mmCIF file of C-alpha atoms and ligand atoms in Angstrom:
data_model
loop_
_atom_site.group_PDB
_atom_site.id
_atom_site.type_symbol
_atom_site.label_atom_id
_atom_site.label_comp_id
_atom_site.label_asym_id
_atom_site.label_seq_id
_atom_site.Cartn_x
_atom_site.Cartn_y
_atom_site.Cartn_z
ATOM 1 C CA MET A 18 -17.966 -3.552 -2.904
ATOM 2 C CA ALA A 19 -18.266 -7.345 -2.523
ATOM 3 C CA THR A 20 -19.741 -7.683 -6.014
ATOM 4 C CA GLU A 21 -17.215 -5.310 -7.614
ATOM 5 C CA ALA A 22 -14.369 -7.177 -5.918
ATOM 6 C CA VAL A 23 -15.415 -10.397 -7.633
ATOM 7 C CA HIS A 24 -16.488 -9.055 -11.044
ATOM 8 C CA ALA A 25 -14.559 -5.852 -11.860
ATOM 9 C CA GLY A 26 -11.985 -6.342 -14.604
ATOM 10 C CA ARG A 27 -13.673 -9.555 -15.783
ATOM 11 C CA GLU A 28 -16.699 -8.161 -17.635
ATOM 12 C CA ASP A 29 -15.597 -9.386 -21.074
ATOM 13 C CA LEU A 30 -14.716 -12.939 -20.067
ATOM 14 C CA ALA A 31 -18.069 -14.698 -20.496
ATOM 15 C CA GLY A 32 -18.453 -13.170 -23.956
ATOM 16 C CA GLN A 33 -15.116 -14.700 -24.883
ATOM 17 C CA GLY A 34 -16.166 -18.076 -23.534
ATOM 18 C CA LEU A 35 -13.707 -17.796 -20.642
ATOM 19 C CA HIS A 36 -14.103 -18.107 -16.893
ATOM 20 C CA ALA A 37 -10.631 -17.481 -15.427
ATOM 21 C CA PRO A 38 -8.813 -14.463 -16.892
ATOM 22 C CA PRO A 39 -6.041 -15.411 -19.337
ATOM 23 C CA ILE A 40 -2.424 -14.695 -18.346
ATOM 24 C CA ASP A 41 -0.805 -12.892 -21.283
ATOM 25 C CA LEU A 42 2.950 -13.387 -20.962
ATOM 26 C CA SER A 43 3.880 -11.822 -24.323
ATOM 27 C CA THR A 44 6.689 -9.294 -24.249
ATOM 28 C CA THR A 45 5.902 -8.148 -27.789
ATOM 29 C CA TYR A 46 2.915 -8.234 -30.139
ATOM 30 C CA PRO A 47 3.076 -8.787 -33.912
ATOM 31 C CA SER A 48 1.473 -6.207 -36.194
ATOM 32 C CA TYR A 49 1.488 -5.819 -39.995
ATOM 33 C CA ASP A 50 0.472 -2.164 -39.601
ATOM 34 C CA SER A 51 3.579 -0.229 -38.525
ATOM 35 C CA ARG A 52 2.009 3.084 -39.631
ATOM 36 C CA GLY A 53 -0.803 2.458 -37.171
ATOM 37 C CA GLU A 54 1.656 1.542 -34.412
ATOM 38 C CA ALA A 55 3.602 4.759 -35.042
ATOM 39 C CA ALA A 56 0.422 6.800 -34.617
ATOM 40 C CA ARG A 57 -0.468 5.011 -31.385
ATOM 41 C CA ILE A 58 3.028 5.502 -29.943
ATOM 42 C CA ASP A 59 2.824 9.206 -30.873
ATOM 43 C CA ALA A 60 -0.487 9.476 -29.047
ATOM 44 C CA PHE A 61 0.950 7.756 -25.973
ATOM 45 C CA ALA A 62 4.030 10.007 -25.957
ATOM 46 C CA ALA A 63 1.860 13.117 -26.261
ATOM 47 C CA GLU A 64 -0.922 12.186 -23.834
ATOM 48 C CA GLY A 65 -0.072 9.023 -21.894
ATOM 49 C CA ALA A 66 -3.453 7.516 -22.765
ATOM 50 C CA ASP A 67 -3.489 3.705 -22.779
ATOM 51 C CA PRO A 68 -2.855 2.868 -26.460
ATOM 52 C CA GLU A 69 -6.111 1.821 -28.151
ATOM 53 C CA GLY A 70 -6.240 -1.454 -30.002
ATOM 54 C CA PRO A 71 -3.881 -4.416 -29.638
ATOM 55 C CA PRO A 72 -0.880 -4.153 -27.272
ATOM 56 C CA ILE A 73 2.515 -3.156 -28.742
ATOM 57 C CA TYR A 74 5.217 -3.998 -26.196
ATOM 58 C CA GLY A 75 5.140 -5.272 -22.610
ATOM 59 C CA ARG A 76 6.523 -2.091 -21.077
ATOM 60 C CA LEU A 77 3.748 -0.037 -22.689
ATOM 61 C CA GLY A 78 0.925 -2.106 -21.293
ATOM 62 C CA ASN A 79 -0.260 -5.655 -20.659
ATOM 63 C CA PRO A 80 -3.854 -6.930 -20.827
ATOM 64 C CA THR A 81 -3.631 -9.056 -17.667
ATOM 65 C CA VAL A 82 -2.185 -6.176 -15.654
ATOM 66 C CA ALA A 83 -4.848 -3.874 -17.124
ATOM 67 C CA ARG A 84 -7.576 -6.093 -15.654
ATOM 68 C CA PHE A 85 -6.128 -5.595 -12.179
ATOM 69 C CA GLU A 86 -5.845 -1.826 -12.762
ATOM 70 C CA THR A 87 -9.474 -1.629 -13.871
ATOM 71 C CA ALA A 88 -10.655 -3.572 -10.841
ATOM 72 C CA LEU A 89 -8.612 -1.595 -8.306
ATOM 73 C CA ALA A 90 -9.769 1.739 -9.749
ATOM 74 C CA ARG A 91 -13.344 0.547 -9.362
ATOM 75 C CA LEU A 92 -12.781 -0.459 -5.734
ATOM 76 C CA GLU A 93 -11.083 2.854 -4.871
ATOM 77 C CA GLY A 94 -13.670 4.885 -6.798
ATOM 78 C CA THR A 95 -11.136 6.554 -9.122
ATOM 79 C CA GLU A 96 -11.057 6.999 -12.891
ATOM 80 C CA ALA A 97 -7.859 4.995 -13.320
ATOM 81 C CA ALA A 98 -5.124 2.990 -11.641
ATOM 82 C CA VAL A 99 -1.531 2.382 -12.724
ATOM 83 C CA ALA A 100 0.308 -0.720 -11.502
ATOM 84 C CA PHE A 101 4.028 -1.044 -10.777
ATOM 85 C CA ALA A 102 6.548 -3.718 -9.806
ATOM 86 C CA THR A 103 6.404 -2.769 -6.089
ATOM 87 C CA GLY A 104 4.920 -0.156 -3.802
ATOM 88 C CA MET A 105 8.226 1.717 -3.828
ATOM 89 C CA ALA A 106 8.270 1.756 -7.648
ATOM 90 C CA ALA A 107 4.770 3.258 -7.539
ATOM 91 C CA LEU A 108 5.816 5.989 -5.094
ATOM 92 C CA SER A 109 8.945 6.684 -7.168
ATOM 93 C CA ALA A 110 6.828 7.212 -10.276
ATOM 94 C CA VAL A 111 4.610 9.707 -8.434
ATOM 95 C CA LEU A 112 7.653 11.673 -7.240
ATOM 96 C CA LEU A 113 9.202 11.637 -10.720
ATOM 97 C CA VAL A 114 6.011 12.850 -12.407
ATOM 98 C CA ARG A 115 5.790 15.811 -10.060
ATOM 99 C CA ALA A 116 9.526 16.606 -10.210
ATOM 100 C CA ALA A 117 9.419 16.504 -14.021
ATOM 101 C CA ALA A 118 6.801 19.270 -13.827
ATOM 102 C CA GLY A 119 9.281 21.364 -11.816
ATOM 103 C CA LEU A 120 7.491 20.607 -8.535
ATOM 104 C CA ARG A 121 10.273 19.001 -6.520
ATOM 105 C CA HIS A 122 9.114 19.908 -3.027
ATOM 106 C CA VAL A 123 7.130 17.372 -0.974
ATOM 107 C CA VAL A 124 5.307 18.010 2.289
ATOM 108 C CA ALA A 125 4.902 14.858 4.357
ATOM 109 C CA VAL A 126 3.524 13.747 7.722
ATOM 110 C CA ARG A 127 5.321 11.137 9.862
ATOM 111 C CA PRO A 128 5.141 8.303 10.414
ATOM 112 C CA LEU A 129 5.299 6.823 6.953
ATOM 113 C CA TYR A 130 6.438 3.333 5.988
ATOM 114 C CA GLY A 131 10.202 3.247 6.695
ATOM 115 C CA CYS A 132 11.373 3.109 3.096
ATOM 116 C CA SER A 133 8.969 5.887 2.012
ATOM 117 C CA ASP A 134 10.441 8.037 4.792
ATOM 118 C CA HIS A 135 13.943 7.098 3.616
ATOM 119 C CA LEU A 136 13.232 7.858 -0.059
ATOM 120 C CA LEU A 137 11.981 11.340 0.850
ATOM 121 C CA THR A 138 14.583 12.094 3.525
ATOM 122 C CA ALA A 139 17.529 10.982 1.370
ATOM 123 C CA GLY A 140 16.175 12.899 -1.632
ATOM 124 C CA LEU A 141 17.253 10.017 -3.853
ATOM 125 C CA LEU A 142 15.033 11.199 -6.722
ATOM 126 C CA GLY A 143 16.021 14.849 -6.436
ATOM 127 C CA THR A 144 13.041 15.821 -4.294
ATOM 128 C CA GLU A 145 13.188 17.912 -1.129
ATOM 129 C CA VAL A 146 10.946 17.124 1.849
ATOM 130 C CA THR A 147 9.429 19.217 4.626
ATOM 131 C CA TRP A 148 8.122 17.111 7.523
ATOM 132 C CA THR A 149 5.217 18.596 9.407
ATOM 133 C CA ASP A 150 2.204 17.656 11.490
ATOM 134 C CA PRO A 151 -1.237 17.928 9.868
ATOM 135 C CA ALA A 152 -1.844 21.378 11.351
ATOM 136 C CA GLY A 153 1.330 22.700 9.678
ATOM 137 C CA ILE A 154 0.601 21.530 6.122
ATOM 138 C CA THR A 155 -0.775 24.793 4.752
ATOM 139 C CA ASP A 156 2.195 26.781 6.104
ATOM 140 C CA ALA A 157 4.659 24.261 4.668
ATOM 141 C CA LEU A 158 3.354 24.627 1.093
ATOM 142 C CA ARG A 159 5.644 26.457 -1.369
ATOM 143 C CA PRO A 160 5.204 27.495 -5.004
ATOM 144 C CA ASP A 161 7.231 24.408 -5.998
ATOM 145 C CA THR A 162 5.337 21.951 -3.771
ATOM 146 C CA GLY A 163 4.167 19.101 -5.986
ATOM 147 C CA LEU A 164 2.811 16.645 -3.436
ATOM 148 C CA VAL A 165 1.553 16.215 0.100
ATOM 149 C CA MET A 166 2.021 12.668 1.388
ATOM 150 C CA VAL A 167 0.338 10.942 4.335
ATOM 151 C CA GLU A 168 -0.508 7.459 5.586
ATOM 152 C CA SER A 169 -3.626 6.640 7.582
ATOM 153 C CA PRO A 170 -3.681 4.387 9.514
ATOM 154 C CA ALA A 171 0.074 4.908 9.487
ATOM 155 C CA ASN A 172 2.736 2.222 9.391
ATOM 156 C CA PRO A 173 3.620 1.153 12.094
ATOM 157 C CA THR A 174 1.884 3.181 14.827
ATOM 158 C CA LEU A 175 -1.624 2.979 13.298
ATOM 159 C CA ALA A 176 -2.012 6.734 13.904
ATOM 160 C CA GLU A 177 -5.102 8.004 12.102
ATOM 161 C CA LEU A 178 -5.514 11.275 10.228
ATOM 162 C CA ASP A 179 -8.529 13.300 9.134
ATOM 163 C CA LEU A 180 -8.005 12.928 5.381
ATOM 164 C CA ARG A 181 -10.819 15.297 4.467
ATOM 165 C CA ALA A 182 -9.332 18.119 6.569
ATOM 166 C CA ILE A 183 -5.859 17.408 5.196
ATOM 167 C CA ALA A 184 -7.090 17.429 1.595
ATOM 168 C CA HIS A 185 -8.648 20.809 2.309
ATOM 169 C CA ALA A 186 -5.364 22.111 3.765
ATOM 170 C CA CYS A 187 -3.533 21.049 0.582
ATOM 171 C CA GLY A 188 -5.424 23.529 -1.576
ATOM 172 C CA SER A 189 -4.546 22.788 -5.192
ATOM 173 C CA VAL A 190 -1.543 20.561 -4.339
ATOM 174 C CA PRO A 191 -2.393 16.867 -4.878
ATOM 175 C CA LEU A 192 -2.692 14.805 -1.689
ATOM 176 C CA LEU A 193 -1.290 11.277 -1.823
ATOM 177 C CA ALA A 194 -2.779 8.931 0.785
ATOM 178 C CA ASP A 195 -1.079 5.582 1.299
ATOM 179 C CA ASN A 196 -4.094 3.289 1.803
ATOM 180 C CA THR A 197 -2.130 0.054 2.199
ATOM 181 C CA PHE A 198 -3.305 -0.566 5.790
ATOM 182 C CA ALA A 199 -6.998 0.292 5.426
ATOM 183 C CA THR A 200 -7.617 -1.039 1.894
ATOM 184 C CA PRO A 201 -10.659 0.262 -0.016
ATOM 185 C CA VAL A 202 -12.789 -2.095 2.081
ATOM 186 C CA LEU A 203 -12.416 0.179 5.125
ATOM 187 C CA GLN A 204 -11.562 3.560 3.600
ATOM 188 C CA ARG A 205 -11.698 5.203 0.172
ATOM 189 C CA PRO A 206 -9.386 8.237 0.377
ATOM 190 C CA ALA A 207 -10.410 9.574 -3.052
ATOM 191 C CA GLU A 208 -13.894 10.207 -1.646
ATOM 192 C CA GLN A 209 -12.266 12.375 1.026
ATOM 193 C CA GLY A 210 -10.263 14.465 -1.423
ATOM 194 C CA ALA A 211 -7.018 12.542 -1.945
ATOM 195 C CA ARG A 212 -6.023 12.773 -5.618
ATOM 196 C CA LEU A 213 -3.585 9.862 -5.431
ATOM 197 C CA VAL A 214 -4.219 6.634 -3.512
ATOM 198 C CA LEU A 215 -1.124 4.468 -3.138
ATOM 199 C CA HIS A 216 -0.976 0.786 -2.278
ATOM 200 C CA SER A 217 1.771 -1.600 -1.571
ATOM 201 C CA ALA A 218 -0.271 -4.307 -3.320
ATOM 202 C CA THR A 219 2.283 -6.721 -1.858
ATOM 203 C CA LYS A 220 0.172 -6.564 1.294
ATOM 204 C CA TYR A 221 -3.632 -6.940 1.481
ATOM 205 C CA LEU A 222 -4.458 -6.677 -2.227
ATOM 206 C CA GLY A 223 -2.348 -9.731 -3.062
ATOM 207 C CA GLY A 224 -3.181 -11.087 0.352
ATOM 208 C CA HIS A 225 -1.212 -14.339 0.347
ATOM 209 C CA GLY A 226 2.390 -13.211 0.792
ATOM 210 C CA ASP A 227 3.422 -14.414 -2.664
ATOM 211 C CA VAL A 228 3.393 -11.373 -4.951
ATOM 212 C CA MET A 229 5.150 -7.998 -4.897
ATOM 213 C CA ALA A 230 3.402 -5.045 -6.505
ATOM 214 C CA GLY A 231 2.387 -1.428 -6.163
ATOM 215 C CA VAL A 232 -0.472 0.580 -7.595
ATOM 216 C CA VAL A 233 -1.637 4.184 -7.715
ATOM 217 C CA ALA A 234 -5.363 4.903 -8.056
ATOM 218 C CA CYS A 235 -6.034 8.425 -9.344
ATOM 219 C CA ASP A 236 -7.773 10.529 -11.986
ATOM 220 C CA GLU A 237 -7.007 9.951 -15.676
ATOM 221 C CA GLU A 238 -4.883 13.113 -15.942
ATOM 222 C CA LEU A 239 -2.414 11.961 -13.282
ATOM 223 C CA ALA A 240 -2.591 8.371 -14.581
ATOM 224 C CA ARG A 241 -1.328 9.547 -17.977
ATOM 225 C CA GLY A 242 1.798 11.003 -16.423
ATOM 226 C CA LEU A 243 2.346 7.862 -14.360
ATOM 227 C CA ARG A 244 2.040 5.600 -17.438
ATOM 228 C CA GLN A 245 4.606 7.731 -19.269
ATOM 229 C CA VAL A 246 7.045 7.481 -16.347
ATOM 230 C CA ARG A 247 6.439 3.734 -16.098
ATOM 231 C CA PHE A 248 7.167 3.342 -19.803
ATOM 232 C CA ALA A 249 10.336 5.419 -19.581
ATOM 233 C CA THR A 250 11.721 3.994 -16.328
ATOM 234 C CA GLY A 251 10.506 0.399 -16.624
ATOM 235 C CA GLY A 252 9.066 -0.460 -13.202
ATOM 236 C CA VAL A 253 6.282 -2.546 -14.752
ATOM 237 C CA LEU A 254 4.256 -5.234 -13.011
ATOM 238 C CA HIS A 255 4.755 -8.797 -14.230
ATOM 239 C CA PRO A 256 1.605 -10.270 -15.846
ATOM 240 C CA LEU A 257 1.592 -13.250 -13.476
ATOM 241 C CA ALA A 258 1.578 -10.786 -10.570
ATOM 242 C CA GLY A 259 -1.310 -8.959 -12.266
ATOM 243 C CA TYR A 260 -3.224 -12.242 -12.412
ATOM 244 C CA LEU A 261 -2.547 -13.052 -8.747
ATOM 245 C CA LEU A 262 -3.612 -9.555 -7.693
ATOM 246 C CA LEU A 263 -6.890 -9.754 -9.594
ATOM 247 C CA ARG A 264 -7.530 -13.095 -7.907
ATOM 248 C CA GLY A 265 -6.614 -11.548 -4.553
ATOM 249 C CA LEU A 266 -9.099 -8.704 -4.988
ATOM 250 C CA ALA A 267 -11.972 -11.172 -5.294
ATOM 251 C CA THR A 268 -11.563 -12.201 -1.642
ATOM 252 C CA LEU A 269 -10.321 -8.839 -0.319
ATOM 253 C CA PRO A 270 -13.555 -7.791 1.448
ATOM 254 C CA VAL A 271 -14.014 -11.213 3.052
ATOM 255 C CA ARG A 272 -10.382 -11.432 4.151
ATOM 256 C CA VAL A 273 -10.231 -7.907 5.551
ATOM 257 C CA ARG A 274 -13.485 -8.254 7.495
ATOM 258 C CA ALA A 275 -12.618 -11.655 8.959
ATOM 259 C CA ALA A 276 -9.069 -10.659 9.938
ATOM 260 C CA SER A 277 -10.346 -7.354 11.373
ATOM 261 C CA ALA A 278 -12.798 -9.128 13.679
ATOM 262 C CA THR A 279 -9.970 -11.305 15.009
ATOM 263 C CA ALA A 280 -7.645 -8.297 15.316
ATOM 264 C CA ALA A 281 -10.230 -6.347 17.332
ATOM 265 C CA GLU A 282 -10.621 -9.284 19.710
ATOM 266 C CA LEU A 283 -6.849 -9.694 20.126
ATOM 267 C CA ALA A 284 -6.409 -5.931 20.634
ATOM 268 C CA GLY A 285 -8.950 -6.071 23.458
ATOM 269 C CA ARG A 286 -7.218 -9.014 25.149
ATOM 270 C CA LEU A 287 -3.798 -7.377 24.813
ATOM 271 C CA ALA A 288 -5.119 -4.100 26.260
ATOM 272 C CA ALA A 289 -6.384 -5.979 29.331
ATOM 273 C CA ASP A 290 -3.104 -7.863 29.823
ATOM 274 C CA PRO A 291 -0.701 -6.620 32.509
ATOM 275 C CA ARG A 292 2.326 -7.657 30.415
ATOM 276 C CA VAL A 293 1.293 -5.140 27.747
ATOM 277 C CA ALA A 294 1.984 -1.436 28.294
ATOM 278 C CA ARG A 295 -0.010 0.031 25.446
ATOM 279 C CA VAL A 296 -2.145 -1.127 22.506
ATOM 280 C CA ARG A 297 -2.931 0.825 19.360
ATOM 281 C CA TYR A 298 -5.872 -0.291 17.279
ATOM 282 C CA PRO A 299 -7.482 2.062 14.743
ATOM 283 C CA ARG A 300 -10.963 3.485 15.297
ATOM 284 C CA LEU A 301 -11.478 2.595 11.636
ATOM 285 C CA GLY A 302 -10.867 -1.079 12.449
ATOM 286 C CA GLY A 303 -8.565 -3.222 10.355
ATOM 287 C CA ALA A 304 -6.339 -6.246 10.772
ATOM 288 C CA MET A 305 -3.236 -4.479 12.148
ATOM 289 C CA VAL A 306 -2.500 -4.233 15.862
ATOM 290 C CA ALA A 307 0.468 -2.376 17.366
ATOM 291 C CA PHE A 308 1.462 -2.829 21.001
ATOM 292 C CA GLU A 309 4.236 -2.098 23.453
ATOM 293 C CA VAL A 310 5.293 -4.669 26.012
ATOM 294 C CA HIS A 311 6.782 -4.049 29.476
ATOM 295 C CA GLY A 312 9.383 -6.720 28.769
ATOM 296 C CA ASP A 313 11.864 -7.131 25.929
ATOM 297 C CA PRO A 314 10.098 -7.035 22.516
ATOM 298 C CA HIS A 315 12.899 -9.143 20.991
ATOM 299 C CA GLU A 316 11.990 -11.950 23.395
ATOM 300 C CA VAL A 317 8.373 -11.895 22.197
ATOM 301 C CA ILE A 318 9.551 -12.194 18.586
ATOM 302 C CA SER A 319 11.809 -15.114 19.503
ATOM 303 C CA ARG A 320 8.994 -17.022 21.245
ATOM 304 C CA VAL A 321 6.132 -17.010 18.718
ATOM 305 C CA ARG A 322 5.470 -20.393 17.098
ATOM 306 C CA LEU A 323 2.149 -20.205 15.203
ATOM 307 C CA VAL A 324 2.552 -16.506 14.396
ATOM 308 C CA THR A 325 5.290 -15.933 11.816
ATOM 309 C CA PRO A 326 8.087 -13.587 12.901
ATOM 310 C CA ALA A 327 8.481 -11.654 9.654
ATOM 311 C CA VAL A 328 8.223 -8.188 8.179
ATOM 312 C CA SER A 329 5.432 -7.350 5.692
ATOM 313 C CA LEU A 330 1.717 -7.657 6.367
ATOM 314 C CA GLY A 331 -1.668 -8.393 4.895
ATOM 315 C CA SER A 332 -1.219 -12.117 4.365
ATOM 316 C CA VAL A 333 -3.608 -14.957 5.247
ATOM 317 C CA ASP A 334 -1.257 -15.882 8.094
ATOM 318 C CA THR A 335 -0.446 -13.726 11.110
ATOM 319 C CA LEU A 336 2.909 -11.931 11.071
ATOM 320 C CA ILE A 337 4.688 -10.010 13.814
ATOM 321 C CA GLN A 338 7.750 -7.785 13.609
ATOM 322 C CA HIS A 339 9.725 -5.183 15.572
ATOM 323 C CA PRO A 340 9.574 -1.936 13.504
ATOM 324 C CA ALA A 341 12.632 -0.335 15.143
ATOM 325 C CA SER A 342 14.683 -3.360 13.984
ATOM 326 C CA ILE A 343 13.189 -4.023 10.553
ATOM 327 C CA SER A 344 10.459 -2.037 8.744
ATOM 328 C CA HIS A 345 11.637 1.326 10.125
ATOM 329 C CA ARG A 346 15.312 0.506 10.741
ATOM 330 C CA ILE A 347 16.383 2.683 7.818
ATOM 331 C CA VAL A 348 14.849 5.781 9.439
ATOM 332 C CA ASP A 349 17.216 7.787 11.682
ATOM 333 C CA ALA A 350 16.630 6.665 15.299
ATOM 334 C CA ASP A 351 15.672 10.141 16.555
ATOM 335 C CA ASP A 352 13.285 10.746 13.655
ATOM 336 C CA ARG A 353 11.786 7.301 14.242
ATOM 337 C CA ARG A 354 11.207 7.884 17.962
ATOM 338 C CA GLY A 355 9.915 11.385 17.237
ATOM 339 C CA ALA A 356 7.282 9.817 14.988
ATOM 340 C CA GLY A 357 6.062 7.632 17.848
ATOM 341 C CA VAL A 358 7.871 4.450 16.817
ATOM 342 C CA SER A 359 9.280 3.456 20.204
ATOM 343 C CA ASP A 360 11.888 0.744 20.661
ATOM 344 C CA ARG A 361 9.276 -1.327 22.516
ATOM 345 C CA LEU A 362 6.688 -1.264 19.743
ATOM 346 C CA LEU A 363 5.637 -4.507 18.052
ATOM 347 C CA ARG A 364 3.482 -4.543 14.907
ATOM 348 C CA MET A 365 1.226 -7.498 14.239
ATOM 349 C CA SER A 366 -0.648 -8.245 11.012
ATOM 350 C CA VAL A 367 -3.533 -10.513 11.952
ATOM 351 C CA GLY A 368 -4.429 -13.266 9.504
ATOM 352 C CA LEU A 369 -7.239 -15.765 9.160
ATOM 353 C CA GLU A 370 -6.300 -18.311 11.829
ATOM 354 C CA ASP A 371 -8.626 -19.181 14.690
ATOM 355 C CA VAL A 372 -8.580 -16.434 17.324
ATOM 356 C CA GLU A 373 -8.043 -18.843 20.239
ATOM 357 C CA ASP A 374 -5.028 -20.450 18.556
ATOM 358 C CA LEU A 375 -3.538 -17.008 17.961
ATOM 359 C CA TRP A 376 -4.201 -15.921 21.515
ATOM 360 C CA SER A 377 -2.581 -18.984 23.056
ATOM 361 C CA ASP A 378 0.533 -18.388 20.901
ATOM 362 C CA LEU A 379 0.678 -14.709 21.903
ATOM 363 C CA ASP A 380 0.010 -15.557 25.536
ATOM 364 C CA ALA A 381 2.997 -17.915 25.557
ATOM 365 C CA ALA A 382 5.188 -15.450 23.625
ATOM 366 C CA LEU A 383 4.457 -12.636 26.098
ATOM 367 C CA GLY A 384 6.153 -14.734 28.775
ATOM 368 C CA ARG A 385 5.453 -15.087 32.483
ATOM 369 C CA ARG A 386 2.650 -12.980 33.902
ATOM 370 C CA ARG A 387 3.963 -10.158 36.079
HETATM 371 C C1 LIG B 411 5.255 -2.193 2.352
HETATM 372 C C2 LIG B 411 4.777 -0.797 2.240
HETATM 373 C C3 LIG B 411 5.204 0.036 1.200
HETATM 374 C C4 LIG B 411 6.224 -0.406 0.176
HETATM 375 O O1 LIG B 411 5.704 -1.403 -0.638
HETATM 376 P P1 LIG B 411 6.632 -2.517 -1.398
HETATM 377 O O2 LIG B 411 5.618 -3.288 -2.157
HETATM 378 O O3 LIG B 411 7.331 -3.286 -0.314
HETATM 379 O O4 LIG B 411 7.577 -1.759 -2.249
HETATM 380 C C5 LIG B 411 4.644 1.304 1.130
HETATM 381 N N1 LIG B 411 3.755 1.737 2.025
HETATM 382 C C6 LIG B 411 3.331 0.972 3.066
HETATM 383 C C7 LIG B 411 2.345 1.514 4.032
HETATM 384 C C8 LIG B 411 3.833 -0.320 3.202
HETATM 385 O O5 LIG B 411 3.428 -1.069 4.239
#
């Protein structure tokens, strides 16, 4: 994993006399062979295969973005990966591919990231959702079910699911696992039977809070459909973002392991603290900690100084937010509470700062000892 993270997607560079990957900002590509281009566009329209040969137009594919896709597929252990402008654009493309095949029904397990929940609940893309717990998945499947969607560890409660058992329960319906929180460093859902692995690459893959992106790792058959939707709907990733993501992947294993060690330590200290009612930290590990305080969670947010009070996660710096107010605000309050997202829950994304500095900031933010 550590070696792949550094080298995947860069294999051709030394042969070209390059060290850093070039950033190709072209929107279009000259060609004197329009017959050849016609044949390649026909092949893409029929099959969705990445056009062979030189690029044609930025919305059809970009070499810098392709490097990131190659590397991420390698890390997730899938045949392919298809990158999008954001995580939500990636999820939209998956839903559209399935709906276009006449499979408009989605079975999903709460909690999901707030906007994923909203997209499914509102049916904005013409899909219909059935919410269930893992044990109810098989019974919820219909002839027109095109997708089963889960997150593990889930945003924001860090609830964990048995992906292998869920993949089994899905039968022939593709399982989509949102792997944003675990990253391929801690969990590779494709090995457990998920056919689609989704990332908000905005989070750990980018890793520095300065790039928005999404990506779906999957087999080549599904990737072809996703590329065709991306071409037709336009949610492409910018090449500069592709460059930053490839650079982010190189340090992903080191970042995730270091932040996870700090997160585990902080989770332990929070669990032993009388001001804290409950701590959730995944068995799998990871750099996310969720906890409920006895006092007012808004006061904790207002008192942090080193920790950044902001939504999002997976950056080099530690972030804290109140899901009921921000990341999951768009979910109906009863649905949110039913999914275990209480009004007292705080979600912290642990970064790379010194653990003692983080603890003294949290200790002060938690307020007077009871
Ligand atoms: C942030 C997030 C998303 C959405 O990703 P964007 O890049 O913000 O569109 C999806 N799933 C999870 C688990 C997330 O945390």
